[in-house]
Amino acid sequence: MLKAFLNYGERLKMQVTERRKNPRSPLHSRGYATLDGTRIPLKTHDVSLGGSLVELESSPELEEGAKIDVRLEIGFDVKARVCRITRAQNGNLLIGLIFDKLDFSSNAAYQLH
């Protein structure tokens, strides 16, 4: 699904530099990210045990390595770091996230496993 949002050069670059340890699965959920105290609506595209691809519905100033809190409507909360930033065809930011740590005592985190 990510490939639909990236231009050919980005797709080629991604194929060469792919380093994921965990396979990703499609997950379409809404939620929000909290960045420097500001809530930003988001929707997910995919998720794995190690990270996720999310689309932000606004375009805050954001850098790779930024820390971000994510809460999904399915009851999934996680602290993450931004590892990749690109744009969707509609102009929204697409960000790749690396989860800092998952709490497997929560039902939502267990379902991802």
Short mmCIF file of N, CA and C in Angstrom, two decimals:
data_model
loop_
_atom_site.label_atom_id
_atom_site.label_comp_id
_atom_site.label_asym_id
_atom_site.label_seq_id
_atom_site.Cartn_x
_atom_site.Cartn_y
_atom_site.Cartn_z
N MET A 1 0.82 -1.18 0.00
CA MET A 1 0.00 0.00 0.00
C MET A 1 0.87 1.26 0.00
N LEU A 2 1.98 1.22 0.73
CA LEU A 2 2.87 2.36 0.77
C LEU A 2 3.35 2.73 -0.63
N LYS A 3 3.59 1.73 -1.48
CA LYS A 3 4.11 1.99 -2.82
C LYS A 3 3.18 2.86 -3.65
N ALA A 4 1.89 2.80 -3.36
CA ALA A 4 0.93 3.62 -4.09
C ALA A 4 1.14 5.10 -3.81
N PHE A 5 1.79 5.43 -2.71
CA PHE A 5 1.96 6.82 -2.31
C PHE A 5 3.35 7.37 -2.62
N LEU A 6 4.24 6.52 -3.04
CA LEU A 6 5.61 6.96 -3.30
C LEU A 6 5.88 6.99 -4.80
N ASN A 7 6.71 7.92 -5.19
CA ASN A 7 7.06 7.94 -6.62
C ASN A 7 8.05 6.81 -6.92
N TYR A 8 8.33 6.60 -8.19
CA TYR A 8 9.16 5.47 -8.59
C TYR A 8 10.53 5.48 -7.92
N GLY A 9 11.16 6.62 -7.84
CA GLY A 9 12.49 6.72 -7.22
C GLY A 9 12.47 6.33 -5.76
N GLU A 10 11.44 6.77 -5.04
CA GLU A 10 11.30 6.40 -3.64
C GLU A 10 11.07 4.90 -3.49
N ARG A 11 10.26 4.30 -4.38
CA ARG A 11 10.01 2.86 -4.31
C ARG A 11 11.30 2.09 -4.53
N LEU A 12 12.08 2.50 -5.51
CA LEU A 12 13.33 1.82 -5.80
C LEU A 12 14.29 1.95 -4.62
N LYS A 13 14.39 3.14 -4.06
CA LYS A 13 15.25 3.36 -2.90
C LYS A 13 14.82 2.48 -1.74
N MET A 14 13.51 2.37 -1.51
CA MET A 14 13.00 1.57 -0.41
C MET A 14 13.34 0.10 -0.60
N GLN A 15 13.26 -0.42 -1.83
CA GLN A 15 13.57 -1.81 -2.08
C GLN A 15 15.03 -2.11 -1.75
N VAL A 16 15.90 -1.17 -2.02
CA VAL A 16 17.32 -1.37 -1.77
C VAL A 16 17.64 -1.28 -0.28
N THR A 17 16.92 -0.41 0.46
CA THR A 17 17.28 -0.16 1.85
C THR A 17 16.35 -0.82 2.85
N GLU A 18 15.50 -1.75 2.43
CA GLU A 18 14.55 -2.41 3.32
C GLU A 18 15.29 -3.13 4.44
N ARG A 19 14.93 -2.81 5.70
CA ARG A 19 15.60 -3.41 6.85
C ARG A 19 14.61 -3.85 7.92
N ARG A 20 13.37 -4.04 7.60
CA ARG A 20 12.37 -4.40 8.60
C ARG A 20 12.66 -5.78 9.19
N LYS A 21 12.49 -5.87 10.51
CA LYS A 21 12.63 -7.15 11.20
C LYS A 21 11.29 -7.87 11.31
N ASN A 22 10.19 -7.09 11.30
CA ASN A 22 8.86 -7.64 11.47
C ASN A 22 8.00 -7.34 10.25
N PRO A 23 7.27 -8.32 9.73
CA PRO A 23 6.40 -8.06 8.58
C PRO A 23 5.26 -7.13 8.98
N ARG A 24 4.85 -6.30 8.04
CA ARG A 24 3.74 -5.37 8.28
C ARG A 24 2.46 -5.94 7.72
N SER A 25 1.36 -5.58 8.37
CA SER A 25 0.02 -5.99 7.94
C SER A 25 -0.83 -4.75 7.76
N PRO A 26 -1.72 -4.75 6.79
CA PRO A 26 -2.60 -3.60 6.61
C PRO A 26 -3.44 -3.37 7.87
N LEU A 27 -3.56 -2.14 8.28
CA LEU A 27 -4.42 -1.76 9.39
C LEU A 27 -4.93 -0.36 9.11
N HIS A 28 -6.21 -0.24 8.94
CA HIS A 28 -6.83 1.05 8.66
C HIS A 28 -7.61 1.47 9.89
N SER A 29 -6.99 2.34 10.69
CA SER A 29 -7.59 2.79 11.93
C SER A 29 -7.35 4.29 12.06
N ARG A 30 -8.23 4.97 12.72
CA ARG A 30 -8.05 6.39 13.00
C ARG A 30 -7.54 6.56 14.41
N GLY A 31 -6.97 7.70 14.66
CA GLY A 31 -6.47 8.03 15.98
C GLY A 31 -5.86 9.41 15.94
N TYR A 32 -4.90 9.62 16.82
CA TYR A 32 -4.19 10.89 16.81
C TYR A 32 -2.78 10.70 17.32
N ALA A 33 -1.93 11.61 16.90
CA ALA A 33 -0.56 11.68 17.37
C ALA A 33 -0.45 12.91 18.26
N THR A 34 0.35 12.81 19.29
CA THR A 34 0.63 13.97 20.13
C THR A 34 2.09 14.32 19.95
N LEU A 35 2.32 15.53 19.50
CA LEU A 35 3.67 16.02 19.22
C LEU A 35 3.81 17.38 19.88
N ASP A 36 4.72 17.49 20.84
CA ASP A 36 4.92 18.75 21.57
C ASP A 36 3.61 19.28 22.13
N GLY A 37 2.77 18.39 22.67
CA GLY A 37 1.52 18.79 23.30
C GLY A 37 0.36 19.06 22.35
N THR A 38 0.59 18.94 21.05
CA THR A 38 -0.45 19.19 20.05
C THR A 38 -0.98 17.86 19.51
N ARG A 39 -2.31 17.71 19.51
CA ARG A 39 -2.94 16.51 18.94
C ARG A 39 -3.15 16.69 17.44
N ILE A 40 -2.75 15.68 16.68
CA ILE A 40 -2.86 15.71 15.23
C ILE A 40 -3.62 14.46 14.79
N PRO A 41 -4.79 14.61 14.14
CA PRO A 41 -5.52 13.44 13.65
C PRO A 41 -4.67 12.64 12.66
N LEU A 42 -4.83 11.32 12.70
CA LEU A 42 -4.08 10.45 11.81
C LEU A 42 -4.92 9.26 11.42
N LYS A 43 -4.43 8.56 10.41
CA LYS A 43 -4.97 7.24 10.06
C LYS A 43 -3.79 6.34 9.74
N THR A 44 -3.91 5.08 10.11
CA THR A 44 -2.84 4.14 9.86
C THR A 44 -3.03 3.49 8.49
N HIS A 45 -1.91 3.06 7.92
CA HIS A 45 -1.93 2.31 6.66
C HIS A 45 -1.51 0.87 6.92
N ASP A 46 -0.50 0.70 7.76
CA ASP A 46 -0.07 -0.64 8.13
C ASP A 46 0.62 -0.59 9.48
N VAL A 47 0.83 -1.80 10.05
CA VAL A 47 1.43 -1.89 11.37
C VAL A 47 2.18 -3.21 11.50
N SER A 48 3.21 -3.23 12.33
CA SER A 48 3.94 -4.45 12.67
C SER A 48 4.27 -4.36 14.16
N LEU A 49 4.96 -5.36 14.66
CA LEU A 49 5.39 -5.30 16.06
C LEU A 49 6.44 -4.23 16.28
N GLY A 50 7.11 -3.80 15.22
CA GLY A 50 8.17 -2.82 15.37
C GLY A 50 7.83 -1.41 14.97
N GLY A 51 6.73 -1.21 14.21
CA GLY A 51 6.43 0.14 13.75
C GLY A 51 5.16 0.20 12.94
N SER A 52 4.96 1.36 12.32
CA SER A 52 3.74 1.59 11.57
C SER A 52 3.96 2.69 10.54
N LEU A 53 3.10 2.69 9.54
CA LEU A 53 3.03 3.80 8.60
C LEU A 53 1.72 4.53 8.87
N VAL A 54 1.81 5.82 9.18
CA VAL A 54 0.61 6.61 9.48
C VAL A 54 0.59 7.84 8.59
N GLU A 55 -0.62 8.31 8.33
CA GLU A 55 -0.83 9.53 7.55
C GLU A 55 -1.39 10.59 8.48
N LEU A 56 -0.69 11.71 8.61
CA LEU A 56 -1.15 12.81 9.44
C LEU A 56 -2.07 13.71 8.62
N GLU A 57 -3.15 14.18 9.25
CA GLU A 57 -4.12 15.00 8.54
C GLU A 57 -3.76 16.48 8.56
N SER A 58 -2.60 16.81 9.08
CA SER A 58 -2.05 18.16 8.95
C SER A 58 -0.55 17.99 8.77
N SER A 59 0.15 19.07 8.56
CA SER A 59 1.58 18.98 8.25
C SER A 59 2.41 19.79 9.25
N PRO A 60 2.61 19.24 10.46
CA PRO A 60 3.43 19.96 11.43
C PRO A 60 4.91 19.91 11.03
N GLU A 61 5.68 20.80 11.62
CA GLU A 61 7.13 20.73 11.46
C GLU A 61 7.59 19.44 12.13
N LEU A 62 8.24 18.58 11.39
CA LEU A 62 8.59 17.26 11.90
C LEU A 62 9.91 16.83 11.30
N GLU A 63 10.75 16.22 12.13
CA GLU A 63 12.04 15.73 11.67
C GLU A 63 12.17 14.25 12.01
N GLU A 64 12.98 13.55 11.24
CA GLU A 64 13.28 12.17 11.57
C GLU A 64 13.93 12.13 12.95
N GLY A 65 13.54 11.16 13.75
CA GLY A 65 14.04 11.05 15.12
C GLY A 65 13.13 11.69 16.16
N ALA A 66 12.15 12.48 15.71
CA ALA A 66 11.22 13.13 16.64
C ALA A 66 10.45 12.07 17.42
N LYS A 67 10.21 12.35 18.70
CA LYS A 67 9.41 11.44 19.53
C LYS A 67 7.96 11.85 19.42
N ILE A 68 7.09 10.83 19.35
CA ILE A 68 5.68 11.07 19.11
C ILE A 68 4.87 10.03 19.89
N ASP A 69 3.76 10.44 20.46
CA ASP A 69 2.83 9.51 21.12
C ASP A 69 1.68 9.25 20.17
N VAL A 70 1.30 7.99 20.03
CA VAL A 70 0.22 7.61 19.11
C VAL A 70 -0.88 6.90 19.90
N ARG A 71 -2.11 7.29 19.63
CA ARG A 71 -3.28 6.62 20.22
C ARG A 71 -4.25 6.31 19.08
N LEU A 72 -4.59 5.01 18.95
CA LEU A 72 -5.53 4.58 17.92
C LEU A 72 -6.89 4.30 18.53
N GLU A 73 -7.93 4.44 17.73
CA GLU A 73 -9.29 4.23 18.22
C GLU A 73 -9.54 2.80 18.68
N ILE A 74 -8.69 1.87 18.28
CA ILE A 74 -8.84 0.48 18.71
C ILE A 74 -8.29 0.26 20.12
N GLY A 75 -7.83 1.33 20.77
CA GLY A 75 -7.34 1.23 22.14
C GLY A 75 -5.86 0.93 22.23
N PHE A 76 -5.11 1.28 21.22
CA PHE A 76 -3.68 1.01 21.15
C PHE A 76 -2.92 2.31 21.38
N ASP A 77 -2.12 2.36 22.43
CA ASP A 77 -1.29 3.53 22.74
C ASP A 77 0.18 3.12 22.66
N VAL A 78 1.01 3.97 22.06
CA VAL A 78 2.42 3.63 21.95
C VAL A 78 3.26 4.90 21.81
N LYS A 79 4.45 4.86 22.36
CA LYS A 79 5.45 5.91 22.15
C LYS A 79 6.31 5.45 20.98
N ALA A 80 6.63 6.39 20.09
CA ALA A 80 7.36 6.01 18.88
C ALA A 80 8.32 7.12 18.49
N ARG A 81 9.19 6.79 17.53
CA ARG A 81 10.10 7.76 16.91
C ARG A 81 9.84 7.78 15.42
N VAL A 82 9.94 8.94 14.83
CA VAL A 82 9.77 9.10 13.39
C VAL A 82 11.04 8.63 12.70
N CYS A 83 10.90 7.69 11.74
CA CYS A 83 12.08 7.19 11.03
C CYS A 83 12.06 7.56 9.55
N ARG A 84 10.90 7.98 9.03
CA ARG A 84 10.81 8.31 7.61
C ARG A 84 9.67 9.29 7.41
N ILE A 85 9.89 10.27 6.56
CA ILE A 85 8.85 11.27 6.26
C ILE A 85 8.75 11.42 4.75
N THR A 86 7.53 11.33 4.24
CA THR A 86 7.27 11.55 2.82
C THR A 86 5.87 12.14 2.70
N ARG A 87 5.39 12.33 1.50
CA ARG A 87 4.06 12.91 1.29
C ARG A 87 3.17 11.94 0.52
N ALA A 88 1.91 11.91 0.93
CA ALA A 88 0.90 11.16 0.19
C ALA A 88 0.51 11.98 -1.04
N GLN A 89 -0.20 11.36 -1.97
CA GLN A 89 -0.64 12.08 -3.17
C GLN A 89 -1.54 13.25 -2.84
N ASN A 90 -2.26 13.18 -1.72
CA ASN A 90 -3.15 14.27 -1.34
C ASN A 90 -2.42 15.40 -0.60
N GLY A 91 -1.11 15.26 -0.41
CA GLY A 91 -0.31 16.30 0.24
C GLY A 91 -0.09 16.09 1.72
N ASN A 92 -0.83 15.17 2.35
CA ASN A 92 -0.64 14.89 3.77
C ASN A 92 0.72 14.24 4.00
N LEU A 93 1.23 14.36 5.22
CA LEU A 93 2.47 13.70 5.58
C LEU A 93 2.24 12.22 5.84
N LEU A 94 3.08 11.39 5.27
CA LEU A 94 3.16 9.98 5.60
C LEU A 94 4.41 9.81 6.44
N ILE A 95 4.27 9.21 7.62
CA ILE A 95 5.45 9.03 8.45
C ILE A 95 5.59 7.57 8.85
N GLY A 96 6.82 7.09 8.74
CA GLY A 96 7.15 5.77 9.23
C GLY A 96 7.55 5.90 10.67
N LEU A 97 7.00 5.06 11.52
CA LEU A 97 7.28 5.10 12.95
C LEU A 97 7.97 3.83 13.41
N ILE A 98 8.88 3.98 14.36
CA ILE A 98 9.48 2.86 15.07
C ILE A 98 8.95 2.94 16.49
N PHE A 99 8.31 1.87 16.96
CA PHE A 99 7.79 1.86 18.32
C PHE A 99 8.93 1.75 19.31
N ASP A 100 8.85 2.55 20.39
CA ASP A 100 9.88 2.48 21.44
C ASP A 100 9.74 1.19 22.23
N LYS A 101 8.51 0.89 22.67
CA LYS A 101 8.27 -0.39 23.31
C LYS A 101 6.77 -0.63 23.33
N LEU A 102 6.40 -1.90 23.28
CA LEU A 102 4.99 -2.29 23.31
C LEU A 102 4.67 -2.93 24.64
N ASP A 103 3.49 -2.68 25.15
CA ASP A 103 2.99 -3.28 26.37
C ASP A 103 2.09 -4.45 25.98
N PHE A 104 2.58 -5.66 26.12
CA PHE A 104 1.81 -6.83 25.69
C PHE A 104 0.75 -7.24 26.70
N SER A 105 0.61 -6.48 27.78
CA SER A 105 -0.48 -6.77 28.70
C SER A 105 -1.80 -6.20 28.19
N SER A 106 -1.73 -5.29 27.22
CA SER A 106 -2.97 -4.73 26.66
C SER A 106 -3.50 -5.65 25.57
N ASN A 107 -4.79 -5.74 25.45
CA ASN A 107 -5.44 -6.62 24.48
C ASN A 107 -5.07 -6.21 23.04
N ALA A 108 -5.06 -4.90 22.75
CA ALA A 108 -4.77 -4.45 21.39
C ALA A 108 -3.36 -4.84 20.96
N ALA A 109 -2.37 -4.67 21.84
CA ALA A 109 -1.01 -5.03 21.50
C ALA A 109 -0.89 -6.53 21.28
N TYR A 110 -1.60 -7.31 22.06
CA TYR A 110 -1.57 -8.76 21.89
C TYR A 110 -2.13 -9.17 20.54
N GLN A 111 -3.19 -8.50 20.09
CA GLN A 111 -3.80 -8.86 18.81
C GLN A 111 -2.86 -8.60 17.65
N LEU A 112 -1.92 -7.65 17.79
CA LEU A 112 -0.96 -7.38 16.73
C LEU A 112 0.04 -8.53 16.63
N HIS A 113 0.27 -9.23 17.70
CA HIS A 113 1.23 -10.33 17.73
C HIS A 113 0.62 -11.52 17.07
#
